[in-house]
Amino acid sequence: MTLLNPIAQNFRQLVEKLWALFQLPSKQAITRPESMSTVTRDEFETVKELLMSAARYAESANRGLERLEAAQERTQANLDRLSASMGEMSARFELAQNRTQAQLDALTVRVDVVSSRVDAFVSASQHYFTKHGESIEQLKGISENLSGILSYLVRKEQQQ
């Protein structure tokens, strides 16, 4: 119940008391009935109607406030559900983010391992190429020497 509901009830009771007062015979309601004119009775009737109208308006406003309060409660319930849903989604997102970060870290470690292996392979390959290049140069020199010796032997053989 809203604060306006008791106010509307009190207002309604006041109007009902005034209505009962106007329903009394004129001797009981007014000490000097001769001073009560038709205009005064019409004014009282107008006041009574205005009070009744105000009471109906207050009751209508109270019903409107009750509807507004119910809508506010529904909205709050929806907000609570939305907040819970957002909390749940946030937890899921954080879990997925942590999993993704762990996978990224593992992948980074693997890439580092592969990179170091490739670096080792390249270094070893360069070492072997350098070593074999030197050996090839030595073998070329030996081959030229052997060619020269063979030529000398062939010429010597031909001269004999």
Short mmCIF file of N, CA and C in Angstrom, two decimals:
data_model
loop_
_atom_site.label_atom_id
_atom_site.label_comp_id
_atom_site.label_asym_id
_atom_site.label_seq_id
_atom_site.Cartn_x
_atom_site.Cartn_y
_atom_site.Cartn_z
N MET A 1 0.84 -1.18 0.00
CA MET A 1 0.00 0.00 0.00
C MET A 1 0.89 1.25 0.00
N THR A 2 0.45 2.22 -0.73
CA THR A 2 1.23 3.45 -0.81
C THR A 2 0.78 4.41 0.28
N LEU A 3 1.51 5.48 0.43
CA LEU A 3 1.19 6.50 1.41
C LEU A 3 -0.13 7.19 1.07
N LEU A 4 -0.45 7.28 -0.20
CA LEU A 4 -1.65 7.99 -0.62
C LEU A 4 -2.92 7.24 -0.24
N ASN A 5 -2.86 5.93 -0.12
CA ASN A 5 -4.05 5.15 0.18
C ASN A 5 -4.66 5.58 1.52
N PRO A 6 -3.93 5.69 2.64
CA PRO A 6 -4.54 6.18 3.88
C PRO A 6 -5.06 7.60 3.74
N ILE A 7 -4.36 8.42 3.00
CA ILE A 7 -4.81 9.80 2.78
C ILE A 7 -6.14 9.79 2.04
N ALA A 8 -6.23 8.96 1.01
CA ALA A 8 -7.48 8.87 0.25
C ALA A 8 -8.60 8.35 1.13
N GLN A 9 -8.30 7.38 2.00
CA GLN A 9 -9.34 6.86 2.90
C GLN A 9 -9.80 7.94 3.88
N ASN A 10 -8.86 8.67 4.45
CA ASN A 10 -9.23 9.75 5.38
C ASN A 10 -10.05 10.82 4.67
N PHE A 11 -9.66 11.15 3.46
CA PHE A 11 -10.39 12.14 2.68
C PHE A 11 -11.81 11.63 2.40
N ARG A 12 -11.90 10.37 2.05
CA ARG A 12 -13.21 9.76 1.76
C ARG A 12 -14.09 9.81 3.01
N GLN A 13 -13.51 9.50 4.17
CA GLN A 13 -14.28 9.54 5.42
C GLN A 13 -14.75 10.96 5.72
N LEU A 14 -13.88 11.92 5.47
CA LEU A 14 -14.25 13.32 5.68
C LEU A 14 -15.42 13.70 4.78
N VAL A 15 -15.36 13.30 3.52
CA VAL A 15 -16.44 13.60 2.59
C VAL A 15 -17.73 12.92 3.04
N GLU A 16 -17.62 11.68 3.50
CA GLU A 16 -18.82 10.97 3.96
C GLU A 16 -19.43 11.67 5.18
N LYS A 17 -18.58 12.16 6.09
CA LYS A 17 -19.09 12.88 7.26
C LYS A 17 -19.78 14.18 6.83
N LEU A 18 -19.15 14.88 5.87
CA LEU A 18 -19.79 16.10 5.36
C LEU A 18 -21.12 15.78 4.68
N TRP A 19 -21.13 14.69 3.94
CA TRP A 19 -22.36 14.27 3.27
C TRP A 19 -23.44 13.98 4.30
N ALA A 20 -23.08 13.27 5.35
CA ALA A 20 -24.05 12.96 6.41
C ALA A 20 -24.53 14.25 7.07
N LEU A 21 -23.61 15.19 7.24
CA LEU A 21 -23.97 16.46 7.83
C LEU A 21 -24.99 17.20 6.97
N PHE A 22 -24.82 17.17 5.66
CA PHE A 22 -25.75 17.84 4.76
C PHE A 22 -27.08 17.10 4.67
N GLN A 23 -27.10 15.84 5.03
CA GLN A 23 -28.34 15.07 4.97
C GLN A 23 -29.21 15.27 6.21
N LEU A 24 -28.63 15.85 7.25
CA LEU A 24 -29.40 16.09 8.48
C LEU A 24 -30.48 17.14 8.20
N PRO A 25 -31.54 17.08 8.93
CA PRO A 25 -32.52 18.16 8.81
C PRO A 25 -31.86 19.49 9.16
N SER A 26 -32.37 20.53 8.60
CA SER A 26 -31.71 21.83 8.73
C SER A 26 -31.63 22.29 10.18
N LYS A 27 -32.55 21.86 11.07
CA LYS A 27 -32.49 22.28 12.47
C LYS A 27 -31.24 21.72 13.14
N GLN A 28 -30.92 20.49 12.82
CA GLN A 28 -29.75 19.87 13.46
C GLN A 28 -28.44 20.37 12.84
N ALA A 29 -28.45 20.64 11.57
CA ALA A 29 -27.22 21.01 10.88
C ALA A 29 -26.83 22.45 11.15
N ILE A 30 -27.81 23.33 11.19
CA ILE A 30 -27.51 24.75 11.32
C ILE A 30 -28.37 25.30 12.45
N THR A 31 -27.79 26.09 13.29
CA THR A 31 -28.53 26.61 14.44
C THR A 31 -29.56 27.65 14.03
N ARG A 32 -29.28 28.34 12.92
CA ARG A 32 -30.22 29.36 12.47
C ARG A 32 -30.69 28.99 11.08
N PRO A 33 -31.73 28.17 10.98
CA PRO A 33 -32.19 27.73 9.67
C PRO A 33 -32.71 28.86 8.81
N GLU A 34 -33.18 29.94 9.41
CA GLU A 34 -33.71 31.02 8.59
C GLU A 34 -32.61 31.71 7.80
N SER A 35 -31.36 31.60 8.28
CA SER A 35 -30.27 32.25 7.55
C SER A 35 -29.80 31.39 6.37
N MET A 36 -30.26 30.15 6.28
CA MET A 36 -29.84 29.24 5.21
C MET A 36 -30.68 29.54 3.98
N SER A 37 -30.07 30.08 2.98
CA SER A 37 -30.80 30.43 1.77
C SER A 37 -30.60 29.34 0.73
N THR A 38 -31.31 29.46 -0.34
CA THR A 38 -31.17 28.52 -1.45
C THR A 38 -29.77 28.60 -2.04
N VAL A 39 -29.23 29.79 -2.09
CA VAL A 39 -27.88 29.98 -2.64
C VAL A 39 -26.88 29.25 -1.75
N THR A 40 -27.07 29.38 -0.43
CA THR A 40 -26.15 28.71 0.49
C THR A 40 -26.25 27.21 0.33
N ARG A 41 -27.47 26.70 0.19
CA ARG A 41 -27.64 25.26 -0.02
C ARG A 41 -26.99 24.84 -1.34
N ASP A 42 -27.14 25.65 -2.36
CA ASP A 42 -26.50 25.34 -3.65
C ASP A 42 -24.97 25.35 -3.51
N GLU A 43 -24.48 26.31 -2.73
CA GLU A 43 -23.03 26.36 -2.52
C GLU A 43 -22.55 25.13 -1.77
N PHE A 44 -23.33 24.75 -0.75
CA PHE A 44 -22.96 23.53 -0.01
C PHE A 44 -23.01 22.31 -0.93
N GLU A 45 -24.01 22.27 -1.78
CA GLU A 45 -24.12 21.15 -2.73
C GLU A 45 -22.92 21.15 -3.67
N THR A 46 -22.52 22.34 -4.12
CA THR A 46 -21.35 22.44 -5.00
C THR A 46 -20.09 21.99 -4.27
N VAL A 47 -19.94 22.43 -3.02
CA VAL A 47 -18.78 22.01 -2.22
C VAL A 47 -18.79 20.50 -2.03
N LYS A 48 -19.98 19.95 -1.76
CA LYS A 48 -20.11 18.51 -1.58
C LYS A 48 -19.69 17.79 -2.85
N GLU A 49 -20.15 18.26 -4.00
CA GLU A 49 -19.79 17.62 -5.27
C GLU A 49 -18.29 17.74 -5.54
N LEU A 50 -17.74 18.92 -5.22
CA LEU A 50 -16.30 19.10 -5.40
C LEU A 50 -15.51 18.15 -4.49
N LEU A 51 -15.97 18.02 -3.26
CA LEU A 51 -15.29 17.11 -2.33
C LEU A 51 -15.40 15.66 -2.82
N MET A 52 -16.56 15.28 -3.30
CA MET A 52 -16.74 13.92 -3.83
C MET A 52 -15.84 13.71 -5.06
N SER A 53 -15.79 14.73 -5.90
CA SER A 53 -14.94 14.64 -7.09
C SER A 53 -13.47 14.52 -6.68
N ALA A 54 -13.09 15.31 -5.67
CA ALA A 54 -11.71 15.24 -5.19
C ALA A 54 -11.42 13.87 -4.60
N ALA A 55 -12.39 13.29 -3.90
CA ALA A 55 -12.20 11.96 -3.32
C ALA A 55 -12.03 10.93 -4.43
N ARG A 56 -12.88 11.03 -5.47
CA ARG A 56 -12.74 10.09 -6.60
C ARG A 56 -11.38 10.26 -7.28
N TYR A 57 -10.96 11.52 -7.41
CA TYR A 57 -9.66 11.79 -8.03
C TYR A 57 -8.54 11.20 -7.17
N ALA A 58 -8.64 11.36 -5.86
CA ALA A 58 -7.61 10.81 -4.96
C ALA A 58 -7.58 9.29 -5.06
N GLU A 59 -8.76 8.66 -5.11
CA GLU A 59 -8.80 7.20 -5.25
C GLU A 59 -8.22 6.78 -6.59
N SER A 60 -8.55 7.53 -7.64
CA SER A 60 -8.00 7.22 -8.96
C SER A 60 -6.48 7.38 -8.97
N ALA A 61 -6.01 8.45 -8.33
CA ALA A 61 -4.56 8.66 -8.24
C ALA A 61 -3.91 7.54 -7.45
N ASN A 62 -4.60 7.09 -6.40
CA ASN A 62 -4.08 5.99 -5.60
C ASN A 62 -3.98 4.71 -6.43
N ARG A 63 -5.00 4.44 -7.23
CA ARG A 63 -4.95 3.25 -8.10
C ARG A 63 -3.82 3.39 -9.11
N GLY A 64 -3.66 4.62 -9.65
CA GLY A 64 -2.56 4.85 -10.58
C GLY A 64 -1.20 4.62 -9.92
N LEU A 65 -1.08 5.09 -8.68
CA LEU A 65 0.17 4.86 -7.96
C LEU A 65 0.40 3.38 -7.67
N GLU A 66 -0.69 2.67 -7.36
CA GLU A 66 -0.55 1.22 -7.13
C GLU A 66 -0.11 0.52 -8.41
N ARG A 67 -0.68 0.93 -9.55
CA ARG A 67 -0.24 0.34 -10.82
C ARG A 67 1.22 0.69 -11.09
N LEU A 68 1.58 1.93 -10.81
CA LEU A 68 2.96 2.36 -11.00
C LEU A 68 3.90 1.57 -10.08
N GLU A 69 3.48 1.36 -8.85
CA GLU A 69 4.29 0.59 -7.91
C GLU A 69 4.44 -0.85 -8.39
N ALA A 70 3.36 -1.44 -8.90
CA ALA A 70 3.44 -2.81 -9.43
C ALA A 70 4.39 -2.86 -10.63
N ALA A 71 4.28 -1.86 -11.50
CA ALA A 71 5.18 -1.81 -12.66
C ALA A 71 6.62 -1.63 -12.20
N GLN A 72 6.81 -0.82 -11.17
CA GLN A 72 8.17 -0.62 -10.64
C GLN A 72 8.71 -1.92 -10.06
N GLU A 73 7.87 -2.66 -9.36
CA GLU A 73 8.30 -3.95 -8.81
C GLU A 73 8.66 -4.92 -9.93
N ARG A 74 7.86 -4.94 -10.99
CA ARG A 74 8.18 -5.81 -12.14
C ARG A 74 9.50 -5.38 -12.77
N THR A 75 9.66 -4.06 -12.92
CA THR A 75 10.90 -3.55 -13.50
C THR A 75 12.10 -3.93 -12.63
N GLN A 76 11.93 -3.80 -11.31
CA GLN A 76 13.03 -4.16 -10.41
C GLN A 76 13.34 -5.64 -10.50
N ALA A 77 12.29 -6.47 -10.60
CA ALA A 77 12.52 -7.91 -10.76
C ALA A 77 13.26 -8.19 -12.06
N ASN A 78 12.86 -7.50 -13.13
CA ASN A 78 13.56 -7.66 -14.41
C ASN A 78 15.00 -7.20 -14.30
N LEU A 79 15.22 -6.08 -13.62
CA LEU A 79 16.59 -5.59 -13.43
C LEU A 79 17.42 -6.57 -12.61
N ASP A 80 16.79 -7.17 -11.59
CA ASP A 80 17.51 -8.16 -10.79
C ASP A 80 17.89 -9.36 -11.63
N ARG A 81 16.94 -9.83 -12.47
CA ARG A 81 17.24 -10.97 -13.35
C ARG A 81 18.33 -10.59 -14.35
N LEU A 82 18.24 -9.39 -14.89
CA LEU A 82 19.25 -8.92 -15.84
C LEU A 82 20.62 -8.83 -15.17
N SER A 83 20.64 -8.33 -13.95
CA SER A 83 21.89 -8.22 -13.21
C SER A 83 22.49 -9.60 -12.95
N ALA A 84 21.65 -10.56 -12.57
CA ALA A 84 22.13 -11.92 -12.36
C ALA A 84 22.65 -12.51 -13.66
N SER A 85 21.93 -12.27 -14.74
CA SER A 85 22.35 -12.76 -16.05
C SER A 85 23.68 -12.13 -16.45
N MET A 86 23.82 -10.83 -16.22
CA MET A 86 25.07 -10.16 -16.55
C MET A 86 26.22 -10.71 -15.71
N GLY A 87 25.96 -10.99 -14.44
CA GLY A 87 26.99 -11.58 -13.59
C GLY A 87 27.42 -12.94 -14.10
N GLU A 88 26.42 -13.72 -14.50
CA GLU A 88 26.71 -15.05 -15.05
C GLU A 88 27.51 -14.93 -16.34
N MET A 89 27.09 -14.01 -17.22
CA MET A 89 27.81 -13.83 -18.48
C MET A 89 29.22 -13.31 -18.23
N SER A 90 29.37 -12.45 -17.25
CA SER A 90 30.69 -11.93 -16.91
C SER A 90 31.60 -13.05 -16.42
N ALA A 91 31.05 -13.94 -15.60
CA ALA A 91 31.84 -15.08 -15.12
C ALA A 91 32.24 -15.98 -16.28
N ARG A 92 31.29 -16.24 -17.18
CA ARG A 92 31.61 -17.07 -18.36
C ARG A 92 32.67 -16.41 -19.22
N PHE A 93 32.53 -15.10 -19.42
CA PHE A 93 33.50 -14.37 -20.24
C PHE A 93 34.88 -14.43 -19.60
N GLU A 94 34.93 -14.25 -18.29
CA GLU A 94 36.22 -14.29 -17.59
C GLU A 94 36.85 -15.68 -17.70
N LEU A 95 36.03 -16.72 -17.57
CA LEU A 95 36.53 -18.08 -17.71
C LEU A 95 37.06 -18.31 -19.12
N ALA A 96 36.31 -17.89 -20.13
CA ALA A 96 36.75 -18.04 -21.52
C ALA A 96 38.02 -17.23 -21.77
N GLN A 97 38.08 -16.05 -21.20
CA GLN A 97 39.26 -15.20 -21.38
C GLN A 97 40.48 -15.86 -20.73
N ASN A 98 40.30 -16.44 -19.56
CA ASN A 98 41.41 -17.12 -18.88
C ASN A 98 41.87 -18.34 -19.68
N ARG A 99 40.90 -19.09 -20.22
CA ARG A 99 41.26 -20.25 -21.05
C ARG A 99 42.01 -19.81 -22.29
N THR A 100 41.53 -18.76 -22.93
CA THR A 100 42.19 -18.24 -24.14
C THR A 100 43.61 -17.77 -23.80
N GLN A 101 43.75 -17.09 -22.68
CA GLN A 101 45.07 -16.61 -22.28
C GLN A 101 46.01 -17.79 -22.00
N ALA A 102 45.50 -18.84 -21.36
CA ALA A 102 46.32 -20.02 -21.08
C ALA A 102 46.74 -20.69 -22.39
N GLN A 103 45.80 -20.79 -23.34
CA GLN A 103 46.14 -21.38 -24.64
C GLN A 103 47.16 -20.51 -25.38
N LEU A 104 47.00 -19.21 -25.29
CA LEU A 104 47.95 -18.29 -25.93
C LEU A 104 49.33 -18.42 -25.30
N ASP A 105 49.37 -18.54 -23.98
CA ASP A 105 50.66 -18.73 -23.31
C ASP A 105 51.32 -20.04 -23.73
N ALA A 106 50.52 -21.12 -23.80
CA ALA A 106 51.07 -22.42 -24.22
C ALA A 106 51.56 -22.33 -25.66
N LEU A 107 50.81 -21.66 -26.52
CA LEU A 107 51.22 -21.50 -27.92
C LEU A 107 52.51 -20.68 -28.01
N THR A 108 52.62 -19.65 -27.20
CA THR A 108 53.83 -18.83 -27.18
C THR A 108 55.04 -19.68 -26.79
N VAL A 109 54.86 -20.55 -25.80
CA VAL A 109 55.96 -21.44 -25.38
C VAL A 109 56.34 -22.36 -26.53
N ARG A 110 55.34 -22.92 -27.20
CA ARG A 110 55.62 -23.82 -28.33
C ARG A 110 56.34 -23.08 -29.45
N VAL A 111 55.89 -21.88 -29.75
CA VAL A 111 56.54 -21.09 -30.81
C VAL A 111 57.98 -20.80 -30.42
N ASP A 112 58.20 -20.47 -29.16
CA ASP A 112 59.57 -20.21 -28.69
C ASP A 112 60.44 -21.46 -28.85
N VAL A 113 59.89 -22.63 -28.51
CA VAL A 113 60.64 -23.89 -28.65
C VAL A 113 60.97 -24.14 -30.12
N VAL A 114 59.96 -24.00 -30.99
CA VAL A 114 60.18 -24.23 -32.42
C VAL A 114 61.19 -23.21 -32.96
N SER A 115 61.06 -21.96 -32.53
CA SER A 115 61.98 -20.92 -32.98
C SER A 115 63.41 -21.23 -32.56
N SER A 116 63.59 -21.67 -31.33
CA SER A 116 64.95 -22.01 -30.89
C SER A 116 65.48 -23.22 -31.64
N ARG A 117 64.61 -24.18 -31.96
CA ARG A 117 65.04 -25.34 -32.75
C ARG A 117 65.44 -24.91 -34.16
N VAL A 118 64.64 -24.02 -34.76
CA VAL A 118 64.97 -23.53 -36.11
C VAL A 118 66.29 -22.77 -36.06
N ASP A 119 66.47 -21.93 -35.05
CA ASP A 119 67.74 -21.20 -34.90
C ASP A 119 68.91 -22.16 -34.77
N ALA A 120 68.73 -23.22 -33.98
CA ALA A 120 69.80 -24.22 -33.82
C ALA A 120 70.08 -24.92 -35.14
N PHE A 121 69.01 -25.24 -35.88
CA PHE A 121 69.18 -25.91 -37.18
C PHE A 121 69.93 -25.00 -38.15
N VAL A 122 69.54 -23.74 -38.21
CA VAL A 122 70.20 -22.78 -39.11
C VAL A 122 71.66 -22.63 -38.72
N SER A 123 71.93 -22.52 -37.44
CA SER A 123 73.31 -22.37 -36.96
C SER A 123 74.14 -23.60 -37.32
N ALA A 124 73.57 -24.78 -37.08
CA ALA A 124 74.28 -26.02 -37.41
C ALA A 124 74.49 -26.12 -38.92
N SER A 125 73.46 -25.75 -39.69
CA SER A 125 73.59 -25.80 -41.16
C SER A 125 74.69 -24.86 -41.63
N GLN A 126 74.71 -23.65 -41.09
CA GLN A 126 75.76 -22.71 -41.48
C GLN A 126 77.15 -23.24 -41.10
N HIS A 127 77.22 -23.85 -39.92
CA HIS A 127 78.50 -24.43 -39.48
C HIS A 127 78.94 -25.53 -40.46
N TYR A 128 77.98 -26.41 -40.83
CA TYR A 128 78.32 -27.50 -41.75
C TYR A 128 78.68 -26.96 -43.13
N PHE A 129 77.93 -25.95 -43.61
CA PHE A 129 78.26 -25.38 -44.92
C PHE A 129 79.65 -24.75 -44.89
N THR A 130 79.95 -24.04 -43.82
CA THR A 130 81.28 -23.43 -43.70
C THR A 130 82.37 -24.50 -43.64
N LYS A 131 82.12 -25.51 -42.81
CA LYS A 131 83.09 -26.59 -42.66
C LYS A 131 83.27 -27.34 -43.97
N HIS A 132 82.17 -27.68 -44.63
CA HIS A 132 82.25 -28.41 -45.89
C HIS A 132 82.80 -27.53 -47.00
N GLY A 133 82.51 -26.23 -46.94
CA GLY A 133 83.08 -25.30 -47.93
C GLY A 133 84.59 -25.29 -47.83
N GLU A 134 85.08 -25.26 -46.61
CA GLU A 134 86.53 -25.30 -46.42
C GLU A 134 87.09 -26.63 -46.91
N SER A 135 86.36 -27.71 -46.59
CA SER A 135 86.82 -29.05 -47.04
C SER A 135 86.81 -29.13 -48.56
N ILE A 136 85.80 -28.54 -49.18
CA ILE A 136 85.71 -28.57 -50.65
C ILE A 136 86.88 -27.79 -51.24
N GLU A 137 87.20 -26.64 -50.67
CA GLU A 137 88.33 -25.85 -51.16
C GLU A 137 89.63 -26.66 -51.01
N GLN A 138 89.76 -27.34 -49.88
CA GLN A 138 90.96 -28.16 -49.68
C GLN A 138 91.00 -29.29 -50.71
N LEU A 139 89.82 -29.90 -50.93
CA LEU A 139 89.75 -31.00 -51.90
C LEU A 139 90.04 -30.49 -53.32
N LYS A 140 89.60 -29.28 -53.64
CA LYS A 140 89.91 -28.71 -54.96
C LYS A 140 91.42 -28.53 -55.10
N GLY A 141 92.03 -28.03 -54.02
CA GLY A 141 93.48 -27.85 -54.05
C GLY A 141 94.19 -29.18 -54.21
N ILE A 142 93.74 -30.18 -53.47
CA ILE A 142 94.33 -31.52 -53.57
C ILE A 142 94.09 -32.08 -54.96
N SER A 143 92.88 -31.87 -55.48
CA SER A 143 92.54 -32.37 -56.82
C SER A 143 93.44 -31.72 -57.87
N GLU A 144 93.68 -30.42 -57.75
CA GLU A 144 94.56 -29.73 -58.70
C GLU A 144 95.99 -30.27 -58.59
N ASN A 145 96.41 -30.50 -57.35
CA ASN A 145 97.75 -31.07 -57.16
C ASN A 145 97.84 -32.45 -57.78
N LEU A 146 96.80 -33.24 -57.52
CA LEU A 146 96.79 -34.60 -58.10
C LEU A 146 96.71 -34.54 -59.62
N SER A 147 95.99 -33.60 -60.14
CA SER A 147 95.91 -33.41 -61.60
C SER A 147 97.28 -33.06 -62.15
N GLY A 148 97.96 -32.17 -61.44
CA GLY A 148 99.29 -31.77 -61.87
C GLY A 148 100.25 -32.95 -61.82
N ILE A 149 100.17 -33.75 -60.77
CA ILE A 149 101.03 -34.93 -60.64
C ILE A 149 100.70 -35.92 -61.73
N LEU A 150 99.42 -36.12 -61.96
CA LEU A 150 99.00 -37.07 -63.01
C LEU A 150 99.49 -36.58 -64.37
N SER A 151 99.41 -35.31 -64.63
CA SER A 151 99.90 -34.76 -65.90
C SER A 151 101.41 -34.98 -66.02
N TYR A 152 102.09 -34.73 -64.95
CA TYR A 152 103.54 -34.92 -64.96
C TYR A 152 103.87 -36.39 -65.23
N LEU A 153 103.14 -37.29 -64.56
CA LEU A 153 103.40 -38.72 -64.76
C LEU A 153 103.04 -39.14 -66.18
N VAL A 154 101.98 -38.61 -66.70
CA VAL A 154 101.58 -38.96 -68.08
C VAL A 154 102.66 -38.46 -69.03
N ARG A 155 103.15 -37.29 -68.88
CA ARG A 155 104.20 -36.76 -69.76
C ARG A 155 105.49 -37.58 -69.61
N LYS A 156 105.79 -37.92 -68.40
CA LYS A 156 107.00 -38.71 -68.18
C LYS A 156 106.84 -40.07 -68.83
N GLU A 157 105.72 -40.60 -68.73
CA GLU A 157 105.44 -41.92 -69.34
C GLU A 157 105.52 -41.80 -70.85
N GLN A 158 105.04 -40.76 -71.38
CA GLN A 158 105.07 -40.57 -72.84
C GLN A 158 106.51 -40.32 -73.30
N GLN A 159 107.29 -39.78 -72.52
CA GLN A 159 108.67 -39.52 -72.91
C GLN A 159 109.47 -40.81 -72.83
N GLN A 160 109.10 -41.69 -72.18
CA GLN A 160 109.85 -42.93 -72.11
C GLN A 160 109.49 -43.83 -73.19
#
